[in-house]
CSV table of C-alpha atoms and ligand atoms in Angstrom, one decimal:
chain,number,residue,atom,x,y,z
A,1034,SER,CA,-18.1,6.5,-5.8
A,1035,LYS,CA,-17.6,3.6,-3.3
A,1036,SER,CA,-15.3,6.1,-1.1
A,1037,GLN,CA,-18.6,7.4,0.6
A,1038,LEU,CA,-19.4,3.4,1.9
A,1039,THR,CA,-17.8,2.1,5.3
A,1040,TYR,CA,-14.9,0.1,4.9
A,1041,GLY,CA,-17.5,-2.7,6.4
A,1042,ALA,CA,-19.9,-2.1,3.4
A,1043,ARG,CA,-16.5,-2.6,1.2
A,1044,ALA,CA,-15.6,-5.5,2.7
A,1045,SER,CA,-18.6,-7.2,2.1
A,1046,THR,CA,-19.3,-6.6,-1.4
A,1047,HIS,CA,-15.9,-6.4,-3.0
A,1048,PRO,CA,-15.1,-9.0,-5.6
A,1049,ASN,CA,-11.4,-9.0,-4.7
A,1050,PRO,CA,-10.8,-11.4,-1.4
A,1051,LEU,CA,-7.4,-9.5,-0.5
A,1052,ALA,CA,-9.2,-6.0,-0.8
A,1053,ARG,CA,-12.0,-7.6,1.8
A,1054,LYS,CA,-9.4,-8.6,3.7
A,1055,LEU,CA,-8.0,-5.0,4.0
A,1056,PHE,CA,-11.3,-3.4,4.5
A,1057,GLN,CA,-11.6,-6.1,7.2
A,1058,VAL,CA,-8.6,-5.0,9.0
A,1059,ALA,CA,-9.3,-1.6,8.7
A,1060,GLU,CA,-12.9,-2.2,10.2
A,1061,ALA,CA,-11.8,-4.4,12.8
A,1062,LYS,CA,-8.6,-2.3,14.1
A,1063,LYS,CA,-10.3,1.3,13.4
A,1064,SER,CA,-7.3,2.3,11.6
A,1065,ASN,CA,-6.2,3.0,7.9
A,1066,VAL,CA,-2.8,3.9,8.6
A,1067,THR,CA,-0.1,2.1,6.7
A,1068,VAL,CA,3.4,2.9,8.6
A,1069,SER,CA,6.1,3.2,6.0
A,1070,ALA,CA,8.8,1.3,8.0
A,1071,ASP,CA,11.9,2.7,6.1
A,1072,VAL,CA,14.6,1.6,9.1
A,1073,THR,CA,17.9,-0.1,7.5
A,1074,SER,CA,18.1,-3.0,10.2
A,1075,THR,CA,15.6,-6.3,10.8
A,1076,LYS,CA,16.0,-5.4,14.4
A,1077,GLU,CA,14.5,-2.1,13.9
A,1078,LEU,CA,12.0,-3.4,11.7
A,1079,LEU,CA,10.7,-5.9,13.8
A,1080,ASP,CA,10.8,-3.6,17.0
A,1081,LEU,CA,8.6,-1.1,14.9
A,1082,ALA,CA,6.3,-3.5,13.7
A,1083,ASP,CA,5.8,-4.8,17.3
A,1084,GLN,CA,5.5,-1.5,18.7
A,1085,LEU,CA,3.3,0.1,16.4
A,1086,GLY,CA,1.1,-3.2,15.2
A,1087,PRO,CA,-1.8,-2.4,17.3
A,1088,TYR,CA,-2.6,0.9,15.6
A,1089,ILE,CA,-2.1,0.1,11.8
A,1090,ALA,CA,-3.7,-1.8,9.1
A,1091,VAL,CA,-0.6,-2.3,6.8
A,1092,ILE,CA,3.1,-2.2,6.9
A,1093,LYS,CA,4.8,-1.1,4.1
A,1094,THR,CA,8.5,-2.0,3.8
A,1095,HIS,CA,11.5,-1.3,1.1
A,1096,ILE,CA,13.1,-4.6,1.8
A,1097,ASP,CA,16.1,-4.0,-0.1
A,1098,ILE,CA,17.3,-1.2,2.5
A,1099,LEU,CA,18.0,-3.7,5.2
A,1100,THR,CA,21.7,-4.3,5.6
A,1101,ASP,CA,20.8,-7.6,7.1
A,1102,PHE,CA,17.9,-9.3,5.3
A,1103,GLY,CA,17.3,-13.0,6.1
A,1104,PRO,CA,15.2,-15.5,6.7
A,1105,GLN,CA,14.7,-14.3,10.2
A,1106,THR,CA,13.6,-10.8,8.8
A,1107,ILE,CA,10.7,-12.5,7.1
A,1108,ALA,CA,9.8,-15.0,9.7
A,1109,GLY,CA,9.7,-12.0,12.1
A,1110,LEU,CA,7.7,-9.6,10.0
A,1111,GLN,CA,5.1,-12.6,9.4
A,1112,ALA,CA,4.8,-13.8,13.0
A,1113,LEU,CA,4.1,-9.9,13.6
A,1114,ALA,CA,1.5,-9.7,11.0
A,1115,GLN,CA,-0.5,-12.4,12.8
A,1116,LYS,CA,0.4,-11.5,16.1
A,1117,HIS,CA,-1.1,-7.6,15.3
A,1118,ASN,CA,-3.6,-8.5,12.2
A,1119,PHE,CA,-1.9,-6.2,9.7
A,1120,LEU,CA,-0.9,-6.6,6.2
A,1121,ILE,CA,2.4,-6.4,4.3
A,1122,PHE,CA,2.9,-4.1,1.6
A,1123,GLU,CA,6.2,-4.4,-0.1
A,1124,ASP,CA,7.1,-1.0,-1.8
A,1125,ARG,CA,9.3,-2.5,-4.5
A,1126,LYS,CA,7.9,-0.6,-7.4
A,1127,PHE,CA,8.6,-3.0,-10.3
A,1128,ILE,CA,9.4,-1.4,-13.5
A,1129,ASP,CA,10.8,-3.6,-16.3
A,1130,ILE,CA,9.8,-6.0,-19.1
A,1131,GLY,CA,7.7,-8.7,-17.9
A,1132,ASN,CA,10.1,-11.3,-18.0
A,1133,THR,CA,12.5,-9.3,-15.5
A,1134,VAL,CA,10.1,-8.6,-13.0
A,1135,GLN,CA,8.5,-11.9,-12.8
A,1136,LYS,CA,12.2,-12.8,-11.3
A,1137,GLN,CA,12.4,-10.0,-9.3
A,1138,TYR,CA,8.8,-10.8,-7.8
A,1139,HIS,CA,9.0,-14.4,-7.1
A,1140,GLY,CA,12.6,-15.9,-6.3
A,1141,GLY,CA,15.4,-14.5,-5.9
A,1142,THR,CA,17.3,-13.1,-2.8
A,1143,LEU,CA,14.1,-11.3,-1.4
A,1144,ARG,CA,11.4,-13.8,-1.8
A,1145,ILE,CA,9.1,-10.8,-2.3
A,1146,SER,CA,5.8,-13.2,-3.5
A,1147,GLU,CA,6.3,-15.4,-0.6
A,1148,TRP,CA,5.6,-12.9,2.0
A,1149,ALA,CA,4.2,-9.6,0.5
A,1150,HIS,CA,0.0,-9.5,0.3
A,1151,ILE,CA,0.5,-6.1,-1.4
A,1152,ILE,CA,3.0,-5.0,-4.3
A,1153,ASN,CA,3.4,-2.1,-6.6
A,1154,CYS,CA,4.7,-1.3,-10.0
A,1155,SER,CA,5.3,1.6,-12.3
A,1156,ILE,CA,3.6,1.0,-15.7
A,1157,LEU,CA,6.2,3.2,-17.5
A,1158,PRO,CA,6.8,-0.2,-19.5
A,1159,GLY,CA,3.2,-0.6,-20.6
A,1160,GLU,CA,0.7,-2.9,-19.6
A,1161,GLY,CA,2.8,-5.8,-20.0
A,1162,ILE,CA,4.0,-5.5,-16.7
A,1163,VAL,CA,0.7,-5.5,-15.0
A,1164,GLU,CA,0.1,-8.9,-17.0
A,1165,ALA,CA,3.3,-10.2,-15.9
A,1166,LEU,CA,3.0,-9.8,-12.5
A,1167,ALA,CA,-0.9,-11.2,-12.3
A,1168,GLN,CA,0.7,-14.4,-14.2
A,1169,THR,CA,3.0,-14.8,-11.3
A,1170,ALA,CA,0.7,-14.4,-8.8
A,1171,GLN,CA,-2.0,-16.7,-10.2
A,1172,ALA,CA,0.4,-19.4,-10.6
A,1173,MET,CA,1.5,-19.4,-6.7
A,1174,ASP,CA,-0.2,-22.1,-4.9
A,1175,PHE,CA,-3.5,-21.7,-3.3
A,1176,PRO,CA,-4.0,-19.9,-0.7
A,1177,TYR,CA,-1.5,-17.5,-1.7
A,1178,GLY,CA,-2.6,-16.4,-5.2
A,1179,ALA,CA,-5.9,-15.8,-4.0
A,1180,ASP,CA,-4.1,-13.6,-0.9
A,1181,ARG,CA,-1.9,-11.4,-3.4
A,1182,GLY,CA,-2.5,-7.7,-5.0
A,1183,LEU,CA,-1.0,-5.0,-6.8
A,1184,LEU,CA,-1.4,-1.4,-6.7
A,1185,ILE,CA,-0.7,0.8,-9.4
A,1186,LEU,CA,1.8,3.7,-9.2
A,1187,ALA,CA,-0.6,6.3,-10.9
A,1188,GLU,CA,0.9,9.4,-9.2
A,1189,MET,CA,4.2,10.5,-7.2
A,1190,THR,CA,4.4,13.0,-4.5
A,1191,SER,CA,7.8,14.1,-5.2
A,1192,LYS,CA,8.2,17.8,-6.8
A,1193,GLY,CA,7.9,17.9,-10.6
A,1194,SER,CA,6.6,14.2,-11.0
A,1195,LEU,CA,5.8,13.1,-14.2
A,1196,ALA,CA,3.3,10.5,-13.5
A,1197,THR,CA,0.5,13.1,-14.3
A,1198,GLY,CA,-2.1,13.4,-17.3
A,1199,PRO,CA,-2.0,10.5,-19.7
A,1200,TYR,CA,0.4,8.4,-17.6
A,1201,THR,CA,-2.1,8.6,-14.6
A,1202,ALA,CA,-5.1,7.8,-17.2
A,1203,ALA,CA,-3.3,4.8,-18.6
A,1204,SER,CA,-2.7,3.7,-14.9
A,1205,VAL,CA,-6.6,3.5,-14.3
A,1206,ASP,CA,-7.1,1.8,-17.7
A,1207,TYR,CA,-4.8,-1.1,-16.7
A,1208,ALA,CA,-6.1,-1.3,-13.3
A,1209,ARG,CA,-9.9,-1.8,-15.3
A,1210,LYS,CA,-8.5,-4.3,-17.2
A,1211,TYR,CA,-7.1,-6.7,-14.4
A,1212,PRO,CA,-9.6,-6.3,-11.6
A,1213,SER,CA,-8.8,-9.7,-9.9
A,1214,PHE,CA,-5.1,-8.8,-9.3
A,1215,VAL,CA,-5.0,-4.7,-9.2
A,1216,LEU,CA,-6.6,-3.6,-5.8
A,1217,GLY,CA,-6.4,-0.1,-6.8
A,1218,PHE,CA,-3.7,2.7,-6.8
A,1219,VAL,CA,-1.1,4.6,-5.0
A,1220,SER,CA,-1.9,8.3,-5.9
A,1221,THR,CA,-2.6,11.5,-4.2
A,1222,ARG,CA,-6.4,11.3,-4.4
A,1223,SER,CA,-9.0,9.1,-5.9
A,1224,LEU,CA,-8.6,8.5,-9.4
A,1225,GLY,CA,-12.7,8.4,-10.5
A,1226,GLU,CA,-12.9,11.7,-12.7
A,1227,VAL,CA,-9.7,10.9,-14.4
A,1228,PRO,CA,-10.3,10.6,-18.1
A,1229,ALA,CA,-9.5,7.2,-18.8
A,1230,THR,CA,-10.3,5.0,-21.7
A,1231,VAL,CA,-11.4,1.6,-20.4
A,1232,ALA,CA,-14.8,2.2,-18.8
A,1233,ALA,CA,-15.5,1.5,-15.6
A,1234,SER,CA,-17.7,-1.7,-14.3
A,1235,ALA,CA,-20.5,-1.0,-11.9
A,1236,ASP,CA,-18.8,-2.6,-9.2
A,1237,GLU,CA,-15.6,-0.9,-9.6
A,1238,ASP,CA,-14.2,-0.2,-6.1
A,1239,PHE,CA,-10.6,0.7,-6.5
A,1240,VAL,CA,-8.7,0.7,-2.9
A,1241,VAL,CA,-6.6,4.3,-2.9
A,1242,PHE,CA,-3.0,4.4,-0.9
A,1243,THR,CA,-2.0,8.0,-0.6
A,1244,THR,CA,1.8,8.6,0.3
A,1245,GLY,CA,3.4,11.5,1.8
A,1246,VAL,CA,1.0,12.0,4.8
A,1247,ASN,CA,2.5,14.2,7.6
A,1248,LEU,CA,1.3,15.9,10.5
A,1249,SER,CA,4.0,18.2,11.4
A,1250,SER,CA,5.9,18.9,8.0
A,1251,THR,CA,5.1,20.0,4.6
A,1252,GLY,CA,8.1,18.4,3.1
A,1253,ASP,CA,11.4,17.6,2.9
A,1254,LYS,CA,14.9,18.9,1.2
A,1255,LEU,CA,14.7,16.2,-1.7
A,1256,GLY,CA,11.1,17.5,-2.8
A,1257,GLN,CA,9.2,15.2,-0.9
A,1258,GLN,CA,5.4,17.1,-0.6
A,1259,TYR,CA,3.2,16.3,1.9
A,1260,GLN,CA,-0.3,16.5,3.1
A,1261,THR,CA,-2.0,15.9,6.3
A,1262,PRO,CA,-4.1,12.9,7.2
A,1263,GLN,CA,-7.6,15.2,7.0
A,1264,SER,CA,-6.4,16.3,3.4
A,1265,ALA,CA,-5.6,12.6,2.3
A,1266,VAL,CA,-8.7,10.7,3.4
A,1267,GLY,CA,-10.9,14.0,2.2
A,1268,ARG,CA,-9.5,13.6,-1.5
A,1269,GLY,CA,-10.1,10.1,-1.6
A,1270,ALA,CA,-7.4,7.9,0.4
A,1271,ASP,CA,-8.7,4.9,1.8
A,1272,PHE,CA,-5.4,4.0,3.6
A,1273,ILE,CA,-2.9,6.8,4.6
A,1274,ILE,CA,1.0,6.0,4.4
A,1275,ALA,CA,3.1,7.9,6.8
A,1276,GLY,CA,6.8,7.5,7.1
A,1277,ARG,CA,9.1,9.8,9.2
A,1278,GLY,CA,6.0,11.4,10.9
A,1279,ILE,CA,5.6,8.2,12.7
A,1280,TYR,CA,9.2,6.6,13.0
A,1281,ALA,CA,11.2,9.6,13.3
A,1282,ALA,CA,8.9,11.2,16.2
A,1283,PRO,CA,10.0,11.0,19.5
A,1284,ASP,CA,7.9,8.6,20.5
A,1285,PRO,CA,6.8,6.6,17.5
A,1286,GLN,CA,3.9,4.4,19.4
A,1287,GLU,CA,2.0,8.1,20.1
A,1288,ALA,CA,2.4,9.5,16.8
A,1289,ALA,CA,1.1,6.3,15.4
A,1290,ARG,CA,-1.8,6.7,17.9
A,1291,GLN,CA,-2.2,10.2,16.8
A,1292,TYR,CA,-2.1,9.2,13.0
A,1293,GLN,CA,-4.7,6.5,13.7
A,1294,GLN,CA,-7.4,8.8,15.5
A,1295,GLN,CA,-6.9,11.7,12.7
A,1296,GLY,CA,-7.2,9.1,9.9
A,1297,TRP,CA,-10.2,7.3,11.4
A,1298,GLU,CA,-12.1,10.5,12.2
A,1299,ALA,CA,-11.4,11.9,8.4
A,1300,TYR,CA,-12.6,8.7,7.4
A,1301,VAL,CA,-15.9,8.7,9.7
A,1302,ALA,CA,-16.7,12.4,8.7
A,1303,ARG,CA,-16.2,11.3,4.9
A,1304,VAL,CA,-18.7,8.2,5.0
A,1305,GLY,CA,-21.1,10.7,7.0
A,1306,GLY,CA,-20.5,9.4,10.5
B,199,BMP,P1,8.0,9.8,4.1
B,199,BMP,O1,6.4,9.6,5.1
B,199,BMP,O2,8.9,9.5,5.4
B,199,BMP,O3,8.2,10.8,3.5
B,199,BMP,O4,8.2,8.5,3.5
B,199,BMP,C1,7.1,8.2,2.3
B,199,BMP,C2,7.1,6.7,1.7
B,199,BMP,O5,6.3,6.8,0.7
B,199,BMP,C3,8.9,6.3,1.4
B,199,BMP,O6,8.6,5.0,1.8
B,199,BMP,C4,8.8,6.6,0.0
B,199,BMP,O7,9.4,5.7,-0.7
B,199,BMP,C5,7.5,6.4,-0.3
B,199,BMP,N1,6.4,6.8,-1.6
B,199,BMP,C6,6.2,8.3,-1.7
B,199,BMP,O8,7.2,9.1,-0.8
B,199,BMP,N2,5.7,9.3,-2.5
B,199,BMP,C7,5.4,8.4,-3.6
B,199,BMP,O9,4.8,9.3,-4.5
B,199,BMP,C8,5.5,6.9,-3.7
B,199,BMP,C9,5.8,6.4,-2.5
B,199,BMP,O10,6.0,5.0,-2.7
């Protein structure tokens, strides 16, 4: 699998422009950290993005938990993404019929397609959800169409998750059918070994984002289950996603630095550095 290759090598050969950009950012900043900035006001979100910006490759938002979302939220995030060279991932988890998700992705109150480089979806509705979101991205004016990508939520970290077995295998099938829009997966491990129906192409290189990463806890009271950066990267994570482990730490900047260092060391070990 391509996970033995360096980010730099994957950046130079990947067919998808946004995947190339992701790997370039990781390489340039020596960071595979995505911070899950699950705070509830624009000020907290922007302060966190500015403070942690130097140490992260991607910021993951739940934009609908903000109490004061507005144009200033987006303008602020975009300016900080430029300033610190990180990408924006809106964790909206689209899950509906094609006609509805197109309206949720493009326009509406949140205008997600205008600012989120990366989005994700559940495949419970079937293959049509991937096709619908891909259509919306492709219809956007240059340069946005080329700068948008989807992660399929192929597994979940919560206790008793039903996203397993044939569901996870179908996620791989859909990713293989829409390679120009699907960057890869949100999953707890690389999915190369999953018995999917659609065969892999020779240049297949899915990007794996792994949530549920925490250095000091094994879970929460609501069923969250954690693994460490070492474990996640060892199992195939290209980008490790940490929320409370970073933003709820006594010193979030110091925590981000620590996750960056550990995530990077695990990556270097994986590629044989
Ligand atoms: P924390 O590290 O604080 O547990 O946050 C995890 C983040 O990742 C949350 O934003 C959650 O919505 C998201 N997430 C997850 O925890 N497990 C999944 O399977 C998928 C997710 O998107």
